[in-house]
mmCIF file of C-alpha atoms in Angstrom:
data_model
loop_
_atom_site.group_PDB
_atom_site.id
_atom_site.type_symbol
_atom_site.label_atom_id
_atom_site.label_comp_id
_atom_site.label_asym_id
_atom_site.label_seq_id
_atom_site.Cartn_x
_atom_site.Cartn_y
_atom_site.Cartn_z
ATOM 1 C CA GLN A 1 -1.512 11.147 -15.286
ATOM 2 C CA VAL A 2 -3.405 8.228 -13.842
ATOM 3 C CA GLN A 3 -5.788 8.931 -10.967
ATOM 4 C CA LEU A 4 -7.872 6.596 -8.851
ATOM 5 C CA GLN A 5 -11.039 7.356 -6.901
ATOM 6 C CA GLU A 6 -12.820 5.028 -4.507
ATOM 7 C CA SER A 7 -16.571 5.160 -4.044
ATOM 8 C CA GLY A 8 -19.178 3.274 -2.066
ATOM 9 C CA PRO A 9 -21.197 3.273 1.157
ATOM 10 C CA GLY A 10 -19.455 4.610 4.214
ATOM 11 C CA LEU A 11 -21.555 2.533 6.592
ATOM 12 C CA VAL A 12 -22.257 -1.184 6.376
ATOM 13 C CA LYS A 13 -24.188 -3.334 8.836
ATOM 14 C CA PRO A 14 -22.550 -6.359 10.447
ATOM 15 C CA SER A 15 -22.987 -9.588 8.444
ATOM 16 C CA GLU A 16 -23.725 -7.654 5.257
ATOM 17 C CA THR A 17 -21.537 -7.157 2.172
ATOM 18 C CA LEU A 18 -19.139 -4.277 1.720
ATOM 19 C CA SER A 19 -19.011 -3.100 -1.904
ATOM 20 C CA LEU A 20 -16.574 -0.520 -3.237
ATOM 21 C CA THR A 21 -15.641 0.683 -6.705
ATOM 22 C CA CYS A 22 -12.437 2.289 -7.910
ATOM 23 C CA THR A 23 -12.648 4.480 -10.988
ATOM 24 C CA VAL A 24 -9.451 4.822 -12.982
ATOM 25 C CA THR A 25 -8.819 7.880 -15.141
ATOM 26 C CA GLY A 26 -5.839 8.690 -17.292
ATOM 27 C CA ASP A 27 -4.932 5.130 -18.203
ATOM 28 C CA SER A 28 -6.509 1.960 -19.522
ATOM 29 C CA ILE A 29 -7.495 -0.486 -16.822
ATOM 30 C CA SER A 30 -6.483 -3.287 -19.170
ATOM 31 C CA SER A 31 -2.805 -2.388 -18.980
ATOM 32 C CA TYR A 32 -2.006 -2.959 -15.310
ATOM 33 C CA TYR A 33 -2.725 -4.910 -12.159
ATOM 34 C CA TRP A 34 -5.137 -3.221 -9.755
ATOM 35 C CA THR A 35 -5.063 -3.604 -6.015
ATOM 36 C CA TRP A 36 -7.122 -3.096 -2.867
ATOM 37 C CA ILE A 37 -5.415 -2.274 0.431
ATOM 38 C CA ARG A 38 -7.012 -1.351 3.734
ATOM 39 C CA GLN A 39 -5.989 0.415 6.941
ATOM 40 C CA PRO A 40 -7.974 0.110 10.178
ATOM 41 C CA PRO A 41 -8.110 3.393 12.106
ATOM 42 C CA GLY A 42 -4.768 4.102 13.736
ATOM 43 C CA LYS A 43 -3.217 0.892 12.409
ATOM 44 C CA GLY A 44 -1.040 -0.347 9.582
ATOM 45 C CA LEU A 45 -1.657 -1.402 6.002
ATOM 46 C CA GLU A 46 -3.128 -4.727 4.891
ATOM 47 C CA TRP A 47 -3.041 -5.949 1.299
ATOM 48 C CA ILE A 48 -6.418 -7.380 0.273
ATOM 49 C CA GLY A 49 -5.758 -8.574 -3.258
ATOM 50 C CA HIS A 50 -5.165 -7.659 -6.886
ATOM 51 C CA ILE A 51 -6.437 -8.411 -10.363
ATOM 52 C CA PHE A 52 -5.189 -8.143 -13.960
ATOM 53 C CA ASN A 53 -7.911 -7.885 -16.578
ATOM 54 C CA SER A 54 -10.192 -10.856 -15.965
ATOM 55 C CA VAL A 55 -7.409 -13.211 -14.966
ATOM 56 C CA THR A 56 -8.085 -15.020 -11.696
ATOM 57 C CA PRO A 57 -7.387 -12.519 -8.909
ATOM 58 C CA ASP A 58 -4.891 -13.059 -6.146
ATOM 59 C CA TYR A 59 -6.217 -12.615 -2.599
ATOM 60 C CA ASN A 60 -4.800 -12.382 0.889
ATOM 61 C CA PRO A 61 -5.375 -15.853 2.384
ATOM 62 C CA SER A 62 -6.662 -14.210 5.559
ATOM 63 C CA LEU A 63 -9.597 -12.761 3.597
ATOM 64 C CA LYS A 64 -9.850 -15.117 0.635
ATOM 65 C CA SER A 65 -13.100 -16.802 1.682
ATOM 66 C CA ARG A 66 -14.910 -13.457 1.829
ATOM 67 C CA VAL A 67 -13.330 -11.344 -0.939
ATOM 68 C CA THR A 68 -14.102 -10.851 -4.612
ATOM 69 C CA ILE A 69 -12.236 -8.397 -6.847
ATOM 70 C CA SER A 70 -13.476 -7.824 -10.375
ATOM 71 C CA VAL A 71 -12.850 -5.535 -13.343
ATOM 72 C CA ASP A 72 -15.333 -3.681 -15.540
ATOM 73 C CA SER A 73 -13.255 -2.650 -18.529
ATOM 74 C CA SER A 74 -16.154 -0.861 -20.195
ATOM 75 C CA LYS A 75 -16.280 1.608 -17.303
ATOM 76 C CA ASN A 76 -12.535 1.564 -16.531
ATOM 77 C CA GLN A 77 -13.407 0.486 -12.990
ATOM 78 C CA PHE A 78 -12.569 -2.328 -10.643
ATOM 79 C CA SER A 79 -14.491 -3.413 -7.583
ATOM 80 C CA LEU A 80 -14.172 -4.996 -4.170
ATOM 81 C CA LYS A 81 -16.782 -7.093 -2.417
ATOM 82 C CA LEU A 82 -16.257 -8.312 1.132
ATOM 83 C CA THR A 83 -18.961 -10.497 2.593
ATOM 84 C CA SER A 84 -20.044 -11.165 6.176
ATOM 85 C CA VAL A 85 -18.376 -8.059 7.537
ATOM 86 C CA THR A 86 -17.721 -7.434 11.208
ATOM 87 C CA ALA A 87 -16.411 -4.469 13.168
ATOM 88 C CA ALA A 88 -12.894 -5.733 12.415
ATOM 89 C CA ASP A 89 -13.469 -4.774 8.781
ATOM 90 C CA THR A 90 -13.843 -1.095 9.697
ATOM 91 C CA ALA A 91 -11.030 0.615 7.827
ATOM 92 C CA VAL A 92 -9.999 3.109 5.212
ATOM 93 C CA TYR A 93 -10.011 1.206 1.927
ATOM 94 C CA TYR A 94 -7.541 2.248 -0.746
ATOM 95 C CA CYS A 95 -7.325 1.243 -4.364
ATOM 96 C CA ALA A 96 -3.970 1.387 -6.092
ATOM 97 C CA ARG A 97 -2.239 0.469 -9.306
ATOM 98 C CA ARG A 98 0.347 -2.283 -9.112
ATOM 99 C CA VAL A 99 3.224 -1.431 -11.406
ATOM 100 C CA VAL A 100 5.150 -4.457 -12.637
ATOM 101 C CA ALA A 101 8.682 -4.007 -13.895
ATOM 102 C CA ALA A 102 11.820 -5.791 -12.725
ATOM 103 C CA THR A 103 10.043 -5.846 -9.372
ATOM 104 C CA ASN A 104 6.650 -4.377 -8.524
ATOM 105 C CA TRP A 105 5.134 -1.653 -6.393
ATOM 106 C CA PHE A 106 1.911 0.250 -5.718
ATOM 107 C CA ASP A 107 1.603 3.628 -7.410
ATOM 108 C CA PRO A 108 -0.489 5.698 -7.437
ATOM 109 C CA TRP A 109 -3.052 5.258 -4.662
ATOM 110 C CA GLY A 110 -6.553 6.603 -4.413
ATOM 111 C CA GLN A 111 -7.388 8.999 -1.599
ATOM 112 C CA GLY A 112 -9.111 6.226 0.337
ATOM 113 C CA THR A 113 -12.630 5.801 1.632
ATOM 114 C CA LEU A 114 -13.594 5.087 5.232
ATOM 115 C CA VAL A 115 -16.007 2.211 5.723
ATOM 116 C CA ILE A 116 -17.511 1.747 9.161
ATOM 117 C CA VAL A 117 -19.173 -1.529 10.067
ATOM 118 C CA SER A 118 -21.881 -0.842 12.602
ATOM 119 C CA SER A 119 -25.545 -1.499 13.165
ATOM 120 C CA ASP B 1 3.580 -14.938 5.053
ATOM 121 C CA ILE B 2 6.729 -12.801 4.963
ATOM 122 C CA GLN B 3 6.861 -10.664 8.105
ATOM 123 C CA MET B 4 8.245 -7.155 7.799
ATOM 124 C CA THR B 5 9.595 -5.550 10.966
ATOM 125 C CA GLN B 6 10.473 -1.865 11.126
ATOM 126 C CA SER B 7 12.434 -0.046 13.766
ATOM 127 C CA PRO B 8 11.977 2.200 15.480
ATOM 128 C CA SER B 9 8.180 2.414 15.688
ATOM 129 C CA SER B 10 8.486 6.136 16.184
ATOM 130 C CA LEU B 11 11.173 8.770 16.410
ATOM 131 C CA SER B 12 11.497 12.453 17.070
ATOM 132 C CA ALA B 13 14.188 14.482 15.368
ATOM 133 C CA SER B 14 15.034 18.064 14.557
ATOM 134 C CA VAL B 15 15.047 19.832 11.241
ATOM 135 C CA GLY B 16 18.350 19.108 9.533
ATOM 136 C CA ASP B 17 18.946 15.822 11.347
ATOM 137 C CA ARG B 18 19.864 12.616 9.568
ATOM 138 C CA VAL B 19 17.164 9.998 10.123
ATOM 139 C CA THR B 20 17.475 6.264 9.543
ATOM 140 C CA ILE B 21 14.648 3.717 9.531
ATOM 141 C CA THR B 22 15.337 0.024 9.239
ATOM 142 C CA CYS B 23 13.175 -2.742 7.836
ATOM 143 C CA ARG B 24 13.864 -6.450 8.242
ATOM 144 C CA ALA B 25 12.124 -9.222 6.322
ATOM 145 C CA SER B 26 11.573 -12.671 7.806
ATOM 146 C CA GLN B 27 13.291 -14.165 4.761
ATOM 147 C CA SER B 28 15.338 -12.974 1.814
ATOM 148 C CA ILE B 29 13.275 -10.827 -0.562
ATOM 149 C CA ASN B 30 16.119 -9.869 -2.928
ATOM 150 C CA THR B 31 15.345 -6.340 -4.163
ATOM 151 C CA TYR B 32 11.569 -6.592 -3.807
ATOM 152 C CA LEU B 33 11.371 -3.841 -1.205
ATOM 153 C CA ASN B 34 9.446 -0.587 -1.449
ATOM 154 C CA TRP B 35 8.978 2.408 0.850
ATOM 155 C CA TYR B 36 5.860 4.532 1.217
ATOM 156 C CA GLN B 37 5.247 7.840 2.979
ATOM 157 C CA GLN B 38 1.894 8.540 4.595
ATOM 158 C CA ARG B 39 1.359 12.100 5.728
ATOM 159 C CA PRO B 40 -1.295 12.677 8.413
ATOM 160 C CA GLY B 41 -4.785 12.176 7.053
ATOM 161 C CA LYS B 42 -3.559 11.294 3.586
ATOM 162 C CA ALA B 43 -3.148 8.182 1.476
ATOM 163 C CA PRO B 44 0.253 6.506 1.328
ATOM 164 C CA GLN B 45 2.485 7.548 -1.535
ATOM 165 C CA LEU B 46 5.321 5.644 -3.157
ATOM 166 C CA LEU B 47 8.681 7.007 -2.099
ATOM 167 C CA ILE B 48 11.239 4.410 -3.174
ATOM 168 C CA TYR B 49 10.874 1.215 -5.196
ATOM 169 C CA ALA B 50 13.166 -1.764 -5.619
ATOM 170 C CA VAL B 51 15.266 -0.848 -2.553
ATOM 171 C CA SER B 52 16.924 2.305 -3.822
ATOM 172 C CA ASN B 53 15.056 3.848 -6.762
ATOM 173 C CA LEU B 54 13.471 7.194 -5.965
ATOM 174 C CA LYS B 55 10.110 7.832 -7.530
ATOM 175 C CA SER B 56 10.273 10.819 -9.866
ATOM 176 C CA GLY B 57 9.775 14.028 -7.911
ATOM 177 C CA VAL B 58 10.903 12.640 -4.551
ATOM 178 C CA PRO B 59 13.569 14.874 -2.982
ATOM 179 C CA SER B 60 17.123 13.560 -3.140
ATOM 180 C CA ARG B 61 17.442 13.743 0.657
ATOM 181 C CA PHE B 62 15.609 10.419 0.673
ATOM 182 C CA SER B 63 17.612 7.303 -0.078
ATOM 183 C CA GLY B 64 17.227 3.569 0.325
ATOM 184 C CA SER B 65 19.692 0.759 0.654
ATOM 185 C CA GLY B 66 19.997 -2.860 1.642
ATOM 186 C CA SER B 67 19.755 -6.352 0.294
ATOM 187 C CA ARG B 68 18.345 -9.803 0.974
ATOM 188 C CA ALA B 69 16.445 -9.217 4.238
ATOM 189 C CA ASP B 70 17.782 -5.974 5.723
ATOM 190 C CA PHE B 71 16.939 -2.561 4.365
ATOM 191 C CA THR B 72 17.286 1.075 5.334
ATOM 192 C CA LEU B 73 15.480 4.304 4.524
ATOM 193 C CA THR B 74 17.544 7.417 5.176
ATOM 194 C CA ILE B 75 16.502 11.041 5.233
ATOM 195 C CA SER B 76 19.752 12.964 5.014
ATOM 196 C CA SER B 77 18.434 16.291 6.288
ATOM 197 C CA LEU B 78 14.994 16.162 7.859
ATOM 198 C CA GLN B 79 12.522 18.815 6.721
ATOM 199 C CA PRO B 80 9.219 19.883 8.308
ATOM 200 C CA GLU B 81 7.245 18.355 5.434
ATOM 201 C CA ASP B 82 8.749 14.932 6.207
ATOM 202 C CA LEU B 83 6.404 14.600 9.175
ATOM 203 C CA ALA B 84 4.769 11.300 8.277
ATOM 204 C CA THR B 85 4.597 7.593 8.882
ATOM 205 C CA TYR B 86 6.873 5.498 6.693
ATOM 206 C CA TYR B 87 6.094 1.929 5.660
ATOM 207 C CA CYS B 88 8.254 -0.687 4.018
ATOM 208 C CA GLN B 89 6.574 -3.313 1.853
ATOM 209 C CA GLN B 90 7.736 -6.552 0.295
ATOM 210 C CA SER B 91 6.598 -7.381 -3.213
ATOM 211 C CA TYR B 92 8.409 -10.743 -3.374
ATOM 212 C CA ARG B 93 5.581 -13.068 -2.452
ATOM 213 C CA THR B 94 1.834 -13.084 -1.988
ATOM 214 C CA PRO B 95 0.412 -11.940 0.309
ATOM 215 C CA ARG B 96 2.156 -8.621 -0.061
ATOM 216 C CA THR B 97 2.975 -7.404 3.423
ATOM 217 C CA PHE B 98 3.910 -4.111 5.026
ATOM 218 C CA GLY B 99 5.971 -3.177 8.031
ATOM 219 C CA GLN B 100 4.067 -1.768 10.981
ATOM 220 C CA GLY B 101 5.213 1.749 10.179
ATOM 221 C CA THR B 102 7.633 4.284 11.624
ATOM 222 C CA LYS B 103 6.140 7.573 12.732
ATOM 223 C CA VAL B 104 8.544 10.478 12.248
ATOM 224 C CA GLU B 105 7.922 13.557 14.371
ATOM 225 C CA ILE B 106 9.720 16.832 14.032
#
């Protein structure tokens, strides 16, 4: 059974870079798309982007200039980098697998990690 | 971007009640519509994919229907463990977008 676990600093200073890693167990990272989604406290869900192997990732246009998603197949991990963060980037960040069949959906999700942007 | 609009934003119902949540897309998304359940303090979990397909293990009291731009999530007999926020999500176009959520209180 595939499981995902986010890791990374819980506190990032304004203007710095947020870096998170998602470790995938129970499945090969090479077989699926992998996704980052975030949720500001008390608010809804925002799709950040996804990646398949080392194919050019797809990003949310609202974040595209600041986001990089990459895969490390040797560690079965994928990562998120978000540059020039502000308080608006404070959120719980989730990683998830994107399942592609006749349509596509996100399943499963990691437990999420809260990142606070503050000096 | 495709806008997803859910209604109501919140509802309160009793155990055993039939609950209906609607989700409207700003354009036709065919069957590219998924539902997620987020219990308090937890990560979202897939409930229904492709409009009406229950994820394995999801109770049969949950069902989904709809087409093109209008969709419905129904809980046929509300249970205490259904306390959660429910989100619809379109997987038709990038960027993937979610509804604002419907909070279900018991």
